[in-house]
Short mmCIF file of C-alpha atoms in Angstrom, two decimals:
data_model
loop_
_atom_site.label_atom_id
_atom_site.label_comp_id
_atom_site.label_asym_id
_atom_site.label_seq_id
_atom_site.Cartn_x
_atom_site.Cartn_y
_atom_site.Cartn_z
CA MET A 1 114.68 33.63 64.19
CA THR A 2 113.10 31.51 66.52
CA LEU A 3 116.61 29.47 67.67
CA PHE A 4 117.49 32.85 68.08
CA LEU A 5 114.78 34.08 70.60
CA LYS A 6 115.07 31.44 72.59
CA TYR A 7 119.10 30.76 72.17
CA ASN A 8 118.77 34.43 74.04
CA LYS A 9 116.15 33.70 76.72
CA VAL A 10 114.09 36.28 75.03
CA THR A 11 110.23 36.73 76.16
CA ASP A 12 108.56 39.13 75.67
CA THR A 13 107.07 40.25 73.40
CA ASP A 14 108.26 44.33 72.85
CA GLN A 15 112.21 42.62 72.75
CA LYS A 16 110.80 40.11 70.54
CA ILE A 17 109.77 42.42 67.91
CA ILE A 18 112.51 44.79 68.22
CA ALA A 19 115.00 42.00 67.67
CA THR A 20 113.29 40.67 64.72
CA ILE A 21 112.67 43.92 63.26
CA VAL A 22 116.69 45.20 63.77
CA ARG A 23 117.69 42.23 61.68
CA LEU A 24 115.59 42.77 58.47
CA LYS A 25 117.17 44.66 55.77
CA GLY A 26 116.44 45.73 52.52
CA GLN A 27 113.71 48.44 51.81
CA ILE A 28 111.05 46.71 52.29
CA PRO A 29 111.62 45.10 55.25
CA SER A 30 113.08 48.09 56.51
CA TYR A 31 109.42 49.94 55.61
CA PHE A 32 107.28 47.18 57.31
CA ALA A 33 110.26 47.45 60.26
CA GLU A 34 109.68 51.52 60.95
CA VAL A 35 105.88 50.87 60.32
CA TRP A 36 106.32 47.79 63.20
CA THR A 37 108.47 51.01 65.43
CA GLU A 38 105.71 52.54 65.14
CA LYS A 39 103.29 49.91 66.41
CA ILE A 40 105.39 49.82 69.35
CA ALA A 41 105.64 53.01 70.14
CA SER A 42 101.72 54.36 69.63
CA GLU A 43 99.04 52.23 72.24
CA ILE A 44 98.25 49.99 69.95
CA THR A 45 97.80 46.37 71.43
CA TYR A 46 99.16 43.40 69.31
CA THR A 47 100.90 40.06 70.27
CA TRP A 48 104.04 38.14 68.77
CA ASP A 49 101.32 35.67 66.58
CA THR A 50 99.84 38.94 64.46
CA PHE A 51 103.34 39.88 63.94
CA GLU A 52 104.67 36.36 62.91
CA GLU A 53 101.51 35.95 61.11
CA GLU A 54 102.45 39.46 58.65
CA ILE A 55 106.30 38.65 58.83
CA LYS A 56 105.17 35.77 57.26
CA THR A 57 102.52 37.35 54.72
CA SER A 58 105.25 39.71 53.72
CA PHE A 59 108.45 38.43 53.36
CA GLY A 60 106.97 34.63 52.97
CA LYS A 61 106.53 32.65 50.17
CA GLY A 62 103.57 34.84 48.59
CA ASN A 63 106.34 37.28 48.04
CA GLU A 64 108.89 35.33 45.97
CA LYS A 65 108.16 38.57 43.10
CA ASP A 66 109.07 42.05 45.54
CA ILE A 67 112.34 39.88 46.62
CA ALA A 68 113.57 38.75 43.30
CA GLU A 69 112.83 42.70 42.11
CA GLU A 70 114.42 43.86 44.77
CA LYS A 71 117.75 41.72 44.88
CA ILE A 72 117.71 41.72 40.87
CA GLU A 73 117.62 46.35 40.98
CA SER A 74 121.26 45.10 43.89
CA LEU A 75 122.35 43.06 41.33
CA LYS A 76 126.03 43.46 40.35
CA GLN A 77 128.38 41.72 38.17
CA GLY A 78 131.16 42.83 39.88
CA LYS A 79 134.56 40.16 39.36
CA LYS A 80 131.88 37.31 39.01
CA ASN A 81 132.16 35.47 36.22
CA THR A 82 129.78 36.42 32.54
CA MET A 83 128.61 33.42 32.23
CA ASP A 84 127.39 32.65 36.49
CA PHE A 85 126.85 36.32 36.76
CA LEU A 86 123.85 35.99 34.00
CA VAL A 87 122.55 32.79 34.91
CA GLU A 88 121.60 34.86 38.51
CA PHE A 89 120.07 37.22 36.62
CA THR A 90 118.47 35.48 34.40
CA ALA A 91 116.68 33.37 37.32
CA LEU A 92 116.03 36.64 38.92
CA MET A 93 113.99 38.45 36.06
CA TYR A 94 111.61 35.26 35.36
CA LYS A 95 110.75 35.48 39.12
CA ALA A 96 110.28 39.16 39.22
CA LYS A 97 108.90 39.06 35.94
CA ILE A 98 110.50 41.23 34.66
CA ASP A 99 109.57 42.88 31.19
CA ASP A 100 112.53 42.46 28.06
CA GLN A 101 112.99 46.36 28.16
CA HIS A 102 113.59 46.59 31.83
CA ALA A 103 115.79 43.52 31.50
CA ILE A 104 118.05 45.40 29.05
CA PHE A 105 118.08 48.71 31.22
CA LEU A 106 119.54 46.60 34.14
CA LEU A 107 121.86 44.48 32.00
CA LYS A 108 123.34 47.64 30.14
CA ARG A 109 123.40 49.33 34.11
CA HIS A 110 124.62 46.03 35.89
CA THR A 111 127.33 44.26 33.89
CA ARG A 112 130.56 45.43 33.49
CA HIS A 113 131.45 48.11 31.63
CA ASP A 114 134.60 47.42 29.96
CA ILE A 115 131.86 44.30 28.59
CA ILE A 116 129.13 46.58 27.88
CA LYS A 117 131.74 49.66 26.32
CA THR A 118 132.87 46.73 23.91
CA ILE A 119 129.44 45.55 22.93
CA LEU A 120 128.48 49.66 22.30
CA GLY A 121 131.37 49.13 19.89
CA TYR A 122 129.94 47.11 17.53
CA PRO A 123 128.92 49.00 14.26
CA ARG A 124 125.52 50.75 14.91
CA LYS A 125 123.32 47.75 12.38
CA ASP A 126 125.64 44.82 15.12
CA ILE A 127 124.49 46.28 18.28
CA PRO A 128 121.59 43.78 20.12
CA GLU A 129 118.07 44.84 20.45
CA SER A 130 116.83 41.96 22.10
CA ARG A 131 117.08 40.89 26.12
CA GLU A 132 118.35 37.02 23.94
CA ASP A 133 120.66 39.24 21.54
CA TRP A 134 121.77 41.33 24.81
CA ASN A 135 122.85 38.12 27.01
CA ASN A 136 124.38 36.16 24.23
CA ALA A 137 126.23 38.84 23.46
CA ILE A 138 127.44 39.88 27.16
CA LEU A 139 128.30 36.08 27.37
CA GLN A 140 130.50 36.15 24.30
CA VAL A 141 132.58 39.06 24.94
CA GLY A 142 132.85 38.04 29.09
CA THR A 143 134.04 35.08 28.37
CA GLY A 144 136.62 36.38 25.26
CA LEU A 145 137.33 38.35 27.88
CA GLU A 146 138.01 36.96 30.52
CA THR A 147 140.53 34.00 28.83
CA MET A 148 142.27 37.28 27.89
CA LYS A 149 142.86 38.30 31.25
CA ARG A 150 146.17 38.93 32.29
CA ILE A 151 146.61 38.50 36.05
CA ASP A 152 147.74 42.02 37.36
CA GLN A 153 148.08 41.85 41.18
CA ARG A 154 147.11 45.93 42.68
CA THR A 155 149.85 46.72 45.58
CA GLU A 156 149.86 50.32 47.61
CA THR A 157 152.56 51.28 45.42
CA GLY A 158 150.64 50.34 42.01
CA ILE A 159 150.29 47.30 39.45
CA THR A 160 152.43 44.49 39.28
CA TYR A 161 151.58 43.45 35.85
CA GLY A 162 151.39 39.71 35.51
CA GLY A 163 151.15 37.31 32.43
CA SER A 164 153.69 39.19 29.58
CA GLY A 165 153.58 42.32 31.55
CA GLN A 166 152.45 45.56 30.32
CA PRO A 167 152.48 46.42 26.99
CA MET A 168 154.67 48.53 25.79
CA GLU A 169 154.03 51.11 24.15
CA ILE A 170 156.00 51.08 20.49
CA GLY A 171 156.59 55.21 19.10
CA TRP A 172 156.27 56.45 22.61
CA LYS A 173 159.73 58.58 22.56
CA LYS A 174 160.71 60.37 19.83
CA PHE A 175 163.12 60.89 17.76
CA GLU A 176 164.90 63.93 17.85
CA TRP A 177 167.40 64.72 15.10
CA ASP A 178 171.28 66.12 14.73
CA LYS A 179 171.77 68.79 12.49
CA ASP A 180 173.35 66.73 9.92
CA GLY A 181 169.41 65.09 9.77
CA LYS A 182 170.86 61.55 11.66
CA PRO A 183 168.78 60.58 14.47
CA LYS A 184 170.15 61.97 17.82
CA CYS A 185 171.46 58.08 20.14
CA HIS A 186 168.68 58.24 23.34
CA LYS A 187 171.17 57.53 25.90
CA CYS A 188 173.48 60.58 25.36
CA GLY A 189 170.66 62.80 23.13
#
C-alpha cells in the first residue's frame, strides 16, 4: 500500500487513510473501514502512524485465525478440482481452528451439490460421520465424477454434448398398436 501512496503522490493523512480503507474488502475489513471513516468525520486527532499501527495489529500475522475463518466461510468448490478444494479447505480449517462438527457443516455446504447428493444417497450405515470420513468420501466421489465427466459446451441455444453424446432414453417413445394388435410404424403412425 505504501508503494501505491508514494506512486500516486498521496501525502495528506486523511487522503492516505481514505485511499487505504477504500481498498479493504471482506466483512472484518469493512467494519474496520467503517470505524475509521467515523474517526475521519469526527474531531478526533490521529496520525498516519497510529492508523498504520492499528491496521497492522488488526490484519497482521497475529490475526491469521480471523482471516482464515473469513476465507473458509466464503470458500466454494465451484469448478475446482476436488483434491485442490479439499487441500485448501483443510489448510484453512487448521488455520481457523474450526472444530470437526462445523467443518463437516462447511464441507456439506461448500462442496459441489452433485458430490454431496451422491454421498447422502449411500445406505444409512455407510454415510460418513467424522470429518476424515467426509473428506475421504468427497475425494472418492469427486474424483470418480471428474474422471467420468463429459466435456459439454454450453451455448446460447442449449448444450452441445461432448464425448459419446447425450445418453439415449430407450423406451421414451411409446408404441402405438393397430386393431390387429401389431405395433404401428413410427413414421406413418
